[in-house]
Short mmCIF file of C-alpha atoms and ligand atoms in Angstrom, two decimals:
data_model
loop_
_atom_site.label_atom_id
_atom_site.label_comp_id
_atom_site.label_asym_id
_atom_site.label_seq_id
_atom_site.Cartn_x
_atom_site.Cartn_y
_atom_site.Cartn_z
CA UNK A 1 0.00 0.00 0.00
CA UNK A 2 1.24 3.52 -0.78
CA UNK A 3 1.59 5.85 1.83
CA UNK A 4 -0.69 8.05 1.23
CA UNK A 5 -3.36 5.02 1.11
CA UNK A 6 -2.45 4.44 4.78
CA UNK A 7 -5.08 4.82 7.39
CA UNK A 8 -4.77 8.76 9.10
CA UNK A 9 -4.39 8.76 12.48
CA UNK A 10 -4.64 12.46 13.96
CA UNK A 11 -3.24 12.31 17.93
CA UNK A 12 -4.43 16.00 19.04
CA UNK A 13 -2.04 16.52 22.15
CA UNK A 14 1.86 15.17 23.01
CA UNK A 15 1.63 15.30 26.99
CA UNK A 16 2.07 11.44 28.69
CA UNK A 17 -1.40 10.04 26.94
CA UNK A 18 -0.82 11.39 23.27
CA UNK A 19 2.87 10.85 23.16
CA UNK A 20 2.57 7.53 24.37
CA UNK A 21 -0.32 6.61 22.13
CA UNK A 22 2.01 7.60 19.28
CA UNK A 23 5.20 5.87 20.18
CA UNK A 24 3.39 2.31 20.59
CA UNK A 25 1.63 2.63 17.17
CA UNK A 26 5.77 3.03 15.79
CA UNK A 27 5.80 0.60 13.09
CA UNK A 28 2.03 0.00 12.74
CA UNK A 29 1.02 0.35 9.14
CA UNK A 30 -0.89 3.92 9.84
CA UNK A 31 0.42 7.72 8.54
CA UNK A 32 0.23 9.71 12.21
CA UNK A 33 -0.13 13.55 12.33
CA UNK A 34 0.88 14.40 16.28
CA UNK A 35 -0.47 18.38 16.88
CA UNK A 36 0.41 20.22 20.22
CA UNK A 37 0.37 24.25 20.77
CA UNK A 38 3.67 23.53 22.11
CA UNK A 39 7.01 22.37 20.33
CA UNK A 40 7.91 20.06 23.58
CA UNK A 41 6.54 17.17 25.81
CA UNK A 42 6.44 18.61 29.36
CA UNK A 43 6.78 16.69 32.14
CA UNK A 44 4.55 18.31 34.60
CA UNK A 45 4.99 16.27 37.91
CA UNK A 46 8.48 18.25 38.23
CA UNK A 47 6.36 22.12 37.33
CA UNK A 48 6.65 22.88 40.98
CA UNK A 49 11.18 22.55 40.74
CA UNK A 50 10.89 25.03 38.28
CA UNK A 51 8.90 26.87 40.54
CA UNK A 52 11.15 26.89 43.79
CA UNK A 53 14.07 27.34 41.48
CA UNK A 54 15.56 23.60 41.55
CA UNK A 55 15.27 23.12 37.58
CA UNK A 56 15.11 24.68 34.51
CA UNK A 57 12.53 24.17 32.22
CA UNK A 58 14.57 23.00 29.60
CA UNK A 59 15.33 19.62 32.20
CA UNK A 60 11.54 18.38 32.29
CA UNK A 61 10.77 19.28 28.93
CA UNK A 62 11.65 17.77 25.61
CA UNK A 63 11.74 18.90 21.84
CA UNK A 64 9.27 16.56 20.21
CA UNK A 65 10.68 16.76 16.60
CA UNK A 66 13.79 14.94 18.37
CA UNK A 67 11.54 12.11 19.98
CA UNK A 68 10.17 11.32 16.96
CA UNK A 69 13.22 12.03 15.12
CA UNK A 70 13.38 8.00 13.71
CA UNK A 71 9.94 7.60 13.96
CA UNK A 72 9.16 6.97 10.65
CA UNK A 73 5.06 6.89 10.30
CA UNK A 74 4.80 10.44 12.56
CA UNK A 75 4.93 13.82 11.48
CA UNK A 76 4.56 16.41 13.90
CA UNK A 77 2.47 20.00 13.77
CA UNK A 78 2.70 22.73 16.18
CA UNK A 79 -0.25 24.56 16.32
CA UNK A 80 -3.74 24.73 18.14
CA UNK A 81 -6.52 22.89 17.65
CA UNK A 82 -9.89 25.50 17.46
CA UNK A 83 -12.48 23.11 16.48
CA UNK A 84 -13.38 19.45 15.28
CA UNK A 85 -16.15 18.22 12.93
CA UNK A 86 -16.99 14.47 14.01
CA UNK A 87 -19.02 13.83 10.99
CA UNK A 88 -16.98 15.29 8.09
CA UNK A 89 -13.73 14.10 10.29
CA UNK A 90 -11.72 16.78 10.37
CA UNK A 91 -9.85 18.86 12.86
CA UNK A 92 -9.18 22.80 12.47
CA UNK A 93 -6.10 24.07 13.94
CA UNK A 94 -4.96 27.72 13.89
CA UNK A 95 -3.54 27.50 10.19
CA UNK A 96 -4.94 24.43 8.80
CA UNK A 97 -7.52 22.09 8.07
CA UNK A 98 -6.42 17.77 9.21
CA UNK A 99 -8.87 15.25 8.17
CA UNK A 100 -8.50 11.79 9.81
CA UNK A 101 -9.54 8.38 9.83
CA UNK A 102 -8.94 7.83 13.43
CA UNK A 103 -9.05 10.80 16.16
CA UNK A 104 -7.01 10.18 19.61
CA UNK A 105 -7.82 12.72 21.44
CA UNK A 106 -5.06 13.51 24.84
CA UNK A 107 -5.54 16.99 25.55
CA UNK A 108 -5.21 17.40 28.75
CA UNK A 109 -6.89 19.44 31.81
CA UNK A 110 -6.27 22.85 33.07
CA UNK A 111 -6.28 24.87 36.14
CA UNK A 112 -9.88 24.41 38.10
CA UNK A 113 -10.51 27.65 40.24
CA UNK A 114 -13.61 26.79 40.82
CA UNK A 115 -15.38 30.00 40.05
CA UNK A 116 -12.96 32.25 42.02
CA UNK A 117 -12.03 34.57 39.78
CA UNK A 118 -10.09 36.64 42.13
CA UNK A 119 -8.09 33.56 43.05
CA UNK A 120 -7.17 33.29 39.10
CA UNK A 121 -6.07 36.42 38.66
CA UNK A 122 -4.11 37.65 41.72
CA UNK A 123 -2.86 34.19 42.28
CA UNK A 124 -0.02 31.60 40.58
CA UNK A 125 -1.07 28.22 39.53
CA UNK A 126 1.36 25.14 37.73
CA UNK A 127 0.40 24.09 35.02
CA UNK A 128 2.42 25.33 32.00
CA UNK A 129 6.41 26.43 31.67
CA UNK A 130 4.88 29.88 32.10
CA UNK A 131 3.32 29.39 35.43
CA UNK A 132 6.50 28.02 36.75
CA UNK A 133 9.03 30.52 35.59
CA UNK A 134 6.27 33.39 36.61
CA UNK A 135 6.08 31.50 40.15
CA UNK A 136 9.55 31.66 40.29
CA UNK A 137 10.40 35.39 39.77
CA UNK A 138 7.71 36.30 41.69
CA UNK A 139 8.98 34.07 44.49
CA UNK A 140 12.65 35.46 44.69
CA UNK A 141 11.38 38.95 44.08
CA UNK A 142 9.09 39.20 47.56
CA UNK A 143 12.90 37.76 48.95
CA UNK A 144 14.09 40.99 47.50
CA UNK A 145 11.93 43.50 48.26
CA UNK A 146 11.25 42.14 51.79
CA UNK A 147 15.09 42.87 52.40
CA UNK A 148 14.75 46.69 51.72
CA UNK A 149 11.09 46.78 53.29
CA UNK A 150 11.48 48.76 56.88
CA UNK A 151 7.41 48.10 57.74
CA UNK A 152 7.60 45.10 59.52
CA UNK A 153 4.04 43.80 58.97
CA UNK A 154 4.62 44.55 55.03
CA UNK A 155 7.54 42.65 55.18
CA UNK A 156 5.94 39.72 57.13
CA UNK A 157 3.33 39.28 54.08
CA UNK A 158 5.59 39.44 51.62
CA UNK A 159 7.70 36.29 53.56
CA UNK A 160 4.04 34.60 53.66
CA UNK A 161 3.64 31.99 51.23
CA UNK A 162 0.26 30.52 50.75
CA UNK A 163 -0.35 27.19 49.13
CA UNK A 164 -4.27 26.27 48.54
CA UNK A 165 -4.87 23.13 48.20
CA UNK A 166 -3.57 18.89 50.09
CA UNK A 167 -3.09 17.24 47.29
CA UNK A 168 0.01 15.97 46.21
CA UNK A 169 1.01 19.33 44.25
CA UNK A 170 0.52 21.30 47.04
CA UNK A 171 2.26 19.47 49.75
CA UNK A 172 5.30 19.33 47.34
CA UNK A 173 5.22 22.64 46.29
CA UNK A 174 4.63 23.61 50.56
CA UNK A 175 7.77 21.18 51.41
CA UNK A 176 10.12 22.58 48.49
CA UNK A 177 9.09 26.00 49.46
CA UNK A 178 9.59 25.93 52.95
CA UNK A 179 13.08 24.05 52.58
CA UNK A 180 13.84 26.69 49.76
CA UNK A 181 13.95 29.28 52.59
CA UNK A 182 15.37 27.61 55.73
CA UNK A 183 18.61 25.79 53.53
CA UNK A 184 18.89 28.65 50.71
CA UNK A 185 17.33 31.62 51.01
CA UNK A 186 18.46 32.16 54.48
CA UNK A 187 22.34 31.93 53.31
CA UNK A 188 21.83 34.49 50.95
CA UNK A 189 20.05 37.15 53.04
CA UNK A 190 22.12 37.19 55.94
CA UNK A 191 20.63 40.98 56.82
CA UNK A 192 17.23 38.77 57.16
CA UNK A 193 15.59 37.17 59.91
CA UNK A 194 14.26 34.51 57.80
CA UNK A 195 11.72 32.90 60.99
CA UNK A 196 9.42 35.94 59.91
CA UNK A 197 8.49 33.93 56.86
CA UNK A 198 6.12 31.68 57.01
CA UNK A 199 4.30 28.70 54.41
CA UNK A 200 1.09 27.61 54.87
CA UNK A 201 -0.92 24.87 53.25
CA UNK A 202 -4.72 25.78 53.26
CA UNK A 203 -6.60 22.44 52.62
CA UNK A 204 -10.92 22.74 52.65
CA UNK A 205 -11.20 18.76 53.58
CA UNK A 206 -10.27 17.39 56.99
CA UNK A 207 -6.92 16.29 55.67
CA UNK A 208 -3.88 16.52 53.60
CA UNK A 209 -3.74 14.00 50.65
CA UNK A 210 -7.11 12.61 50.48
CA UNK A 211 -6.85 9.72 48.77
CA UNK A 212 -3.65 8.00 51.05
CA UNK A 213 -3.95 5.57 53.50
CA UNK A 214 -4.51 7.18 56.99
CA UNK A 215 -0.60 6.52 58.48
CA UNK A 216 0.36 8.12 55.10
CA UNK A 217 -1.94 11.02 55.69
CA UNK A 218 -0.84 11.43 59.67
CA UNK A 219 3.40 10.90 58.27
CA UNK A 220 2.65 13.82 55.45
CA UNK A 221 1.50 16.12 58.24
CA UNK A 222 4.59 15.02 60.48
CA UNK A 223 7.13 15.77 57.47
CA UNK A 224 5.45 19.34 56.72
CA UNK A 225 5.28 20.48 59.76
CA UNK A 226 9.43 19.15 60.66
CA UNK A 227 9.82 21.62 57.88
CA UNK A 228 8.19 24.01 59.48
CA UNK A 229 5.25 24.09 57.04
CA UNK A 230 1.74 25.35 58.62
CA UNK A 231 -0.92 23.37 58.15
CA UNK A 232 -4.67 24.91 58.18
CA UNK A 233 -7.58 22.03 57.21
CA UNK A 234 -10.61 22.72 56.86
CA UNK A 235 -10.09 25.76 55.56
CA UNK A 236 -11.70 26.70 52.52
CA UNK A 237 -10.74 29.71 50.72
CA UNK A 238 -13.20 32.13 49.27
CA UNK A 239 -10.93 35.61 48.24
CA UNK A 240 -7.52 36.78 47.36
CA UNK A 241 -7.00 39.86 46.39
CA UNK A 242 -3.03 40.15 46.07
CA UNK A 243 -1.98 40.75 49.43
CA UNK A 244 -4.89 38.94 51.48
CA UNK A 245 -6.30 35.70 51.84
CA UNK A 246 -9.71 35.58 53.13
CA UNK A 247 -11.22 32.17 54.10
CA UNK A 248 -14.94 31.12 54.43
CA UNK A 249 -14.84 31.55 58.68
CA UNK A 250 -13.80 35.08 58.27
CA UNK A 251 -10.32 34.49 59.03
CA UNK A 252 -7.59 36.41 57.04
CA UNK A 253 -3.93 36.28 56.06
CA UNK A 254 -2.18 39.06 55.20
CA UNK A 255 0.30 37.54 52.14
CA UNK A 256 1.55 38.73 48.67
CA UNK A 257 2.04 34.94 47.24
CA UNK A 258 -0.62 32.59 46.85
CA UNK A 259 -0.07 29.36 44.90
CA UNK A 260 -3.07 27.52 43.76
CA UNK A 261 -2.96 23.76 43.35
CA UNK A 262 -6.93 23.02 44.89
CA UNK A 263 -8.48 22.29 41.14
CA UNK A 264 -8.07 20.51 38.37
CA UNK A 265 -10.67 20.35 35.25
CA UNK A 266 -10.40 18.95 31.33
CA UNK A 267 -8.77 21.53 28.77
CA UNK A 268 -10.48 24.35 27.62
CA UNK A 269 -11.54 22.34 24.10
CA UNK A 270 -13.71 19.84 25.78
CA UNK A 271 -16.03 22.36 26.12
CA UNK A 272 -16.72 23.45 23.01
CA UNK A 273 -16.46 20.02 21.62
CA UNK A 274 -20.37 19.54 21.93
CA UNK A 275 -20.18 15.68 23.69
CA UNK A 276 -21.81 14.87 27.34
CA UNK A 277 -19.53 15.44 29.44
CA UNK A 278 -18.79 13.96 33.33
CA UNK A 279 -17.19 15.59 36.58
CA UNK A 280 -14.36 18.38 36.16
CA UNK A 281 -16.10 18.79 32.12
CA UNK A 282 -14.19 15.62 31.46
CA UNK A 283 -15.58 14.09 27.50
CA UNK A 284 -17.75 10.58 28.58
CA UNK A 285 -16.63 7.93 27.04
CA UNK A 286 -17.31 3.67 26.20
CA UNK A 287 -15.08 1.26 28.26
CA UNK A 288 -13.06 1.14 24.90
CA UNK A 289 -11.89 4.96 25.26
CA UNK A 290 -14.25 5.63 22.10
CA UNK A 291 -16.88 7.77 21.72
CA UNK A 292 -20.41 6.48 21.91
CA UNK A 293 -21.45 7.92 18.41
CA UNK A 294 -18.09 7.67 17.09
CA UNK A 295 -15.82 4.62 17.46
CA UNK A 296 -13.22 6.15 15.44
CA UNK A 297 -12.72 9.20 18.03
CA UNK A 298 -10.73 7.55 21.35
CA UNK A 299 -10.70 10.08 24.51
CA UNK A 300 -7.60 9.27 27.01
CA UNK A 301 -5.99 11.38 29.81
CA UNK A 302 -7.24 14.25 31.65
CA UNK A 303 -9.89 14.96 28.82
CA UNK A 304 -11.27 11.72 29.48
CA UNK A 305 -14.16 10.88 32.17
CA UNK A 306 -14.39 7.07 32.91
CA UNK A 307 -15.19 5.53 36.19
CA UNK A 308 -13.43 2.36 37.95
CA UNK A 309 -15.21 -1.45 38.93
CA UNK A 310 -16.73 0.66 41.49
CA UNK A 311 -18.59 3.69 39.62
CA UNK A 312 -15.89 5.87 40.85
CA UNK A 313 -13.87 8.79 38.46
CA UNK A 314 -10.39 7.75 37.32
CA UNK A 315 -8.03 10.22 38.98
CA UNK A 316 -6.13 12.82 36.59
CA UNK A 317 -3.10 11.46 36.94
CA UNK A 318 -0.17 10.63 33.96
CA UNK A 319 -0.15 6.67 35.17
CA UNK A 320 -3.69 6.85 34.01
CA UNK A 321 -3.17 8.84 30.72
CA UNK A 322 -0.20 6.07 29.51
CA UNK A 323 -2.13 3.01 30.31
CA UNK A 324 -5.46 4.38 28.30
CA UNK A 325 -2.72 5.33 25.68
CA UNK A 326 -1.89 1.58 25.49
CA UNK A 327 -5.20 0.62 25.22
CA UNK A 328 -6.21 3.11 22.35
CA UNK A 329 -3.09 1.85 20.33
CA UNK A 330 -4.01 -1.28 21.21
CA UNK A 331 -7.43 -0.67 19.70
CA UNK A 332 -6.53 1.16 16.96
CA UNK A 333 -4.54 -1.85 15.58
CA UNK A 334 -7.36 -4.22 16.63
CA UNK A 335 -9.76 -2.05 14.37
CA UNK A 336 -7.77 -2.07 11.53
CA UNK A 337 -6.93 -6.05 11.62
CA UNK A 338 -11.20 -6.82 12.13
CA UNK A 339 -11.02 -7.16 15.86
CA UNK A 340 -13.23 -5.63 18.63
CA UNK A 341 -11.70 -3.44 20.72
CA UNK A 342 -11.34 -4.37 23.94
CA UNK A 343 -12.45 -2.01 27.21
CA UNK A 344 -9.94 -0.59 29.35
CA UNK A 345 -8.78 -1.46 32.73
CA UNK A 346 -6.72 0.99 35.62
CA UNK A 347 -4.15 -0.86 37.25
CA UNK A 348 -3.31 1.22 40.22
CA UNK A 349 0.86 1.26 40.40
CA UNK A 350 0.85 2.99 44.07
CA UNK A 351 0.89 6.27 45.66
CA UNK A 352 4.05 8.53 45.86
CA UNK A 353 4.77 11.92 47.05
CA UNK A 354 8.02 13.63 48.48
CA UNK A 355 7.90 16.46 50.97
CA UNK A 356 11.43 17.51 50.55
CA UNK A 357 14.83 16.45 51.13
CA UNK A 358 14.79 12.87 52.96
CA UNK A 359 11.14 12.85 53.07
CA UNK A 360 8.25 11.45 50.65
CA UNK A 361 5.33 8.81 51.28
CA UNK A 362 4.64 5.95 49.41
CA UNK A 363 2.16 2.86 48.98
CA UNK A 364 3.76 0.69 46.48
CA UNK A 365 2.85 -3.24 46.35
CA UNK A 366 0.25 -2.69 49.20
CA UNK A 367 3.26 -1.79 51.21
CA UNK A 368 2.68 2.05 52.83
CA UNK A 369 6.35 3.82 53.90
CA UNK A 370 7.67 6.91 54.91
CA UNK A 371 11.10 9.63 54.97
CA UNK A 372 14.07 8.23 53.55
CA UNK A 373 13.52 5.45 51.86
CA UNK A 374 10.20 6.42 49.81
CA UNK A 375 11.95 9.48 49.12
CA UNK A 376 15.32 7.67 47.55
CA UNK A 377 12.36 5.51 45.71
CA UNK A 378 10.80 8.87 44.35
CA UNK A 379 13.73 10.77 43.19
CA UNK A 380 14.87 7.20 40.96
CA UNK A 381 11.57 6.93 39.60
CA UNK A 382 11.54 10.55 38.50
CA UNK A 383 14.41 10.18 36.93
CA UNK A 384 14.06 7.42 35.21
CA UNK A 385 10.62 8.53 33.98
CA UNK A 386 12.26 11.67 32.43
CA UNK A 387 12.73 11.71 28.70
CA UNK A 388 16.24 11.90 27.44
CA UNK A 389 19.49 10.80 28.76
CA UNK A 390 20.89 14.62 28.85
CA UNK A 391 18.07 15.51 31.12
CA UNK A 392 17.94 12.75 33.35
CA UNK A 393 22.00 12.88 33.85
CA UNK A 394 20.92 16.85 34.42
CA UNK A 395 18.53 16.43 36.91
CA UNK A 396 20.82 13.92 38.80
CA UNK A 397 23.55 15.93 38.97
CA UNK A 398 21.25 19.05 39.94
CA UNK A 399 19.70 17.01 42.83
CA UNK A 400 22.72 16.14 44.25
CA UNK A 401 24.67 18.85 44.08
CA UNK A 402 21.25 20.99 46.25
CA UNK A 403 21.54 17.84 48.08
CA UNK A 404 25.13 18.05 49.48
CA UNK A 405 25.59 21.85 48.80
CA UNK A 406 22.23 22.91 50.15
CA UNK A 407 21.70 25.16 47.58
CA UNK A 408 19.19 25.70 44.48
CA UNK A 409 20.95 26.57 41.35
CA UNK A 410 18.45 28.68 39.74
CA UNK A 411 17.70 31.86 41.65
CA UNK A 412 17.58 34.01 38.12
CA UNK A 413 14.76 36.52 38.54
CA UNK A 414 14.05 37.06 34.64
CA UNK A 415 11.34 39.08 32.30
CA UNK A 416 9.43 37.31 30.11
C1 LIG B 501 2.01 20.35 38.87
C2 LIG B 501 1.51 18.98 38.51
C3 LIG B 501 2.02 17.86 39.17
C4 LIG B 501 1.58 16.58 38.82
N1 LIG B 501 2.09 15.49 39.46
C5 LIG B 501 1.74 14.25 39.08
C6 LIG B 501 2.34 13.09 39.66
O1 LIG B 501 3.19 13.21 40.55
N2 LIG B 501 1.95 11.88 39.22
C7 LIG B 501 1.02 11.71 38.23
O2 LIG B 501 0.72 10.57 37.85
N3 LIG B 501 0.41 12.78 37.68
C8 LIG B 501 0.76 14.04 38.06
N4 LIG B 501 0.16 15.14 37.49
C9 LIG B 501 -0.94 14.93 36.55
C10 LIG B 501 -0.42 14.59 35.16
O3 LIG B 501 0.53 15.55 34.75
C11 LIG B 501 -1.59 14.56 34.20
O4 LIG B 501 -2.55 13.64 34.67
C12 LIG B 501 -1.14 14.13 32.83
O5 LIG B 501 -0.30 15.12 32.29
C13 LIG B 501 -2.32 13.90 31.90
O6 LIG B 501 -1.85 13.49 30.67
P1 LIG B 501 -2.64 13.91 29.36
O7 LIG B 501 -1.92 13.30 28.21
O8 LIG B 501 -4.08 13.65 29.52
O9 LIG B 501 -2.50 15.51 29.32
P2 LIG B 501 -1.21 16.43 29.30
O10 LIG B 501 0.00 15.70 29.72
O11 LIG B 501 -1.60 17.66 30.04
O12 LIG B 501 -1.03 16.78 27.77
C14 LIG B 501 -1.99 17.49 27.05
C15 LIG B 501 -1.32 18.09 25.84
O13 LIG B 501 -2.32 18.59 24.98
C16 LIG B 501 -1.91 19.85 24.48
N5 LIG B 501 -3.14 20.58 24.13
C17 LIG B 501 -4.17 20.90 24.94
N6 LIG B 501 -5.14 21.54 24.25
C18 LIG B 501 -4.70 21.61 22.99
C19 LIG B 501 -5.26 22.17 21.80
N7 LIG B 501 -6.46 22.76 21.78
N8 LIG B 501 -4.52 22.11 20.66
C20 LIG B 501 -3.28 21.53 20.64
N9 LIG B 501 -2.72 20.98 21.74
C21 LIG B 501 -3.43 21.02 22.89
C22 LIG B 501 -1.11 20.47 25.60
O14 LIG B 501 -0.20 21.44 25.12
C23 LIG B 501 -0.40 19.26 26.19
O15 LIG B 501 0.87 19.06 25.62
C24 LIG B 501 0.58 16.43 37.82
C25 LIG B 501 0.08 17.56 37.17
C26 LIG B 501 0.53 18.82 37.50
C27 LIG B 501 -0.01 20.03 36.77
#
C-alpha cells in the first residue's frame, strides 16, 4: 500500500497520553499527524522545581521533533486545535484544516478555580512552563523587596507563602518552598531574619492528601510540619485579592504569594467540543476509550471521564493517561486487523509523594512507607521517567549537588 493510502491517524495533544499513544503505534502500518500548541513534551509532575528554582525548564521538557526524530510513520504539527467536525472528520487548527480516519484525542486538563475569579487572577497556579518561571520570579522577588522593606508587617506578608490546596502538588510545592527558605534563602540574606516567613498549606477537607492511606496522611503532616510548614484544614478559601487571603470563617492572612494547586478540570476544548460530558467537564466515554457515536474518536488522559469497577472517576493522573494510551493503540490496531476493541482497565501502580529532602510517602505493592527510603524511591523513579538521557543525567547531577551543597541553582529573577 502507498503511503498516502495508509489509514490517518490524527493524535491532538503530546503530553504522557498522546505521546505515548504515538510511540506504541511506531511501526504499525498507519500515517500519524501528532499536533500540540507547544514544540515540547512537558513533564509536569516536576512544574513545581521550576517553581522553587531547583530546575530549569529545559530539564523536564523535551523537543518533540527529536523524539520522533526515527519515527518513521509520525509527522509532527505545532499549532492549536480550534475546532473538530466528528461527521466530516476533520480537525481545524490555527492554520490548517487535518482530516482523519482515526481521532485520539489527549488533551489534557487545566487549572480548576472553581469559580474564584479573584483567586485566578491575583494568584499563581502550575500548570504550563509559564506558570512556573512566573512562580519563580515572583517568588525570589518578595525575597528581594522584603530585604529593603522597613514596615515590619509589610515585610511579614511578603515572607508569607500561601499554598491552597492537600493534594500531592501542594504538599510538594509547601515542602520545596519551605526548605527553599530555611537551607537557601536564608544563606543568601544574611541581613534577614528569615523565621518571619512563614508557608502555609490551606486544605478545605479534613486532611492533607485525600486519597492515602490514613498513616500516610498522619506521616505527610509530620514531614510538613518538621519543615516548618503550617498546616490549616478545613479551611476553605473564598478571596484573594493580592496581598490577602480571606477564608470562608472570616479568618484572614495578610500575604503577597498565593499558589493555587486546589483544582483541576479537562482543557479548555472539551467544552466546546459539543459531547456529554462527566465531573471536572471531562468528555464521557465507552469502556473502549471511544466515543459512543463515534468509534473512530478515542478520549484518554485528563480529557477523558471514565469511572473504575466501582462507579468511581479515574483520577487525573499521567499513570492513568499512559495506560489508556496503550489501550487506544491497542485498539486502533485491533480495528484495523477486524477485531473488537477491547475495554480498558486501571491498574493502580501505588501512591508517591516527596515532601522535601529525605522525606516522601509511598504505597507501592500494598506496602505504605515513609522519609528516607520512599523518598530515595521517588527521586529514581523521577528520573528514570524523564525523557532523554541529557536531562535525566541533568537532573541527577542538579539534585545532588542541592543535596550536598544545600543550595538551588536557579535563583535568576528574569522578564518574560
Ligand atoms: C504540577 C503537577 C504535578 C503533577 N504530578 C503528578 C504526579 O506526581 N503523578 C502523576 O501521575 N500525575 C501528576 N500530574 C498529573 C499529570 O501531569 C496529568 O494527569 C497528565 O499530564 C495527563 O496526561 P494527558 O496526556 O491527559 O495531558 P497532558 O499531559 O496535560 O497533555 C496534554 C497536551 O495537549 C496539548 N493541548 C491541549 N489543548 C490543545 C489544543 N487545543 N490544541 C493543541 N494541543 C493542545 C497540551 O499542550 C499538552 O501538551 C501532575 C500535574 C501537574 C499540573
Amino acid at each position: 500500500m502507498k503511503t498516502q493510502e495508509l489509514p490517518h491517524i490524527v493524535i491532538v495533544g503530546a503530553g504522557f497520553g498522546g505521546l505515548t499513544t504515538a510511540r506504541k503505534l511506531r511501526g504499525a502500518p498507519v500515517r500519524i499527524t501528532l499536533i500540540d500548541r507547544h514544540n515540547y513534551h512537558l513533564f509536569q509532575p516536576l512544574l513545581y522545581q521550576v517553581a522553587i528554582a531547583g530546575l530549569v525548564p529545559a530539564q523536564i521538557a523535551y523537543p518533540l521533533r527529536t523524539i520522533f526524530r526515527h519515527q518513521n510513520n509520525l509527522s509532527f504539527q505545532m499549532g492549536e486545535v480550534t475546532s473538530i467536525d466528528f461527521n466530516a472528520r476533520y480537525v481545524r487548527t490555527n492554520g490548517s484544516v487535518i482530516a482523519y480516519d482515526y481521532l485520539v484525542l489527549a488533551i489534557g486538563g487545566q487549572t480548576n478555580f472553581f469559580g474564584l475569579q479573584a483567586v485566578q487572577e491575583n494568584g499563581f497556579q502550575l500548570k504550563s512552563v509559564e506558570d512556573a518561571t512566573g512562580t519563580r520570579n515572583h517568588l525570589l522577588e518578595m525575597f528581594e523587596k522584603a530585604s529593603r522593606e522597613v514596615d515590619p508587617e509589610r515585610r511579614k506578608a511578603l515572607l508569607t507563602f500561601v499554598v491552597v490546596g492537600g493534594g500531592p502538588t501542594g504538599v510538594e510545592t509547601a515542602g520545596a518552598l519551605a526548605e527553599l527558605i530555611t537551607h537557601v534563602m536564608a544563606k543568601d540574606y544574611p541581613e534577614m531574619d528569615l523565621r518571619e516567613s512563614r508557608v502555609l498549606l490551606v486544605e478545605a477537607t479534613g486532611s492533607v492528601m485525600a486519597t492515602y492511606p490514613e498513616g500516610l496522611r498522619e506521616a505527610t503532616m509530620d514531614l510538613l510540619r518538621s519543615k516548618n510548614v503550617e498546616i490549616l484544614l478545613n479551611a476553605r478559601l473564598t478571596d484573594y485579592n493580592g496581598h490577602t487571603v480571606t477564608l470562608a470563617d472570616g479568618h484572614r492572612v495578610d500575604a503577597y504569594t498565593l499558589i493555587w494547586t486546589a483544582g483541576v478540570r479537562s482543557a479548555e476544548l472539551t467544552d466546546r467540543l459539543g459531547l456529554p460530558q462527566g465531573s471536572g467537564g471531562r468528555i464521557r466515554v465507552e469502556p473502549t476509550l471511544q466515543l459512543p457515536d463515534h468509534p473512530e474518536v478515542f478520549v484518554i488522559g485528563d480529557a477523558a471521564y471514565v469511572e473504575d469497577r466501582q462507579g468511581v472517576p479515574l483520577p487525573m493522573l499521567a499513570t492513568v493517561a499512559q495506560q489508556q494510551a496503550g489501550t487506544a493503540a491497542r485498539n486502533l490496531k485491533r480495528i484495523l486487523k477486524g477485531a473488537k476493541p477491547e475495554p480498558f482497565h486501571y491498574k493502580d501502580p501505588g501512591l508517591l509523594a516527596t515532601i522535601g529532602r529525605n522525606a516522601a510517602v509511598a504505597r507501592i505493592w500494598g506496602l505504605s512507607f515513609s522519609g528516607f527510603v520512599a523518598w530515595v524511591i521517588w527521586v529514581g523513579l523521577h528520573i528514570f521517567r524523564l525523557i532523554g538521557f541529557r536531562n535525566r543525567l541533568l537532573v541527577l547531577i542538579n539534585w545532588a549537588w542541592d543535596y550536598v551543597f544545600y543550595d538551588n541553582q536557579v535563583r535568576l529573577i528574569t522578564r518574560e
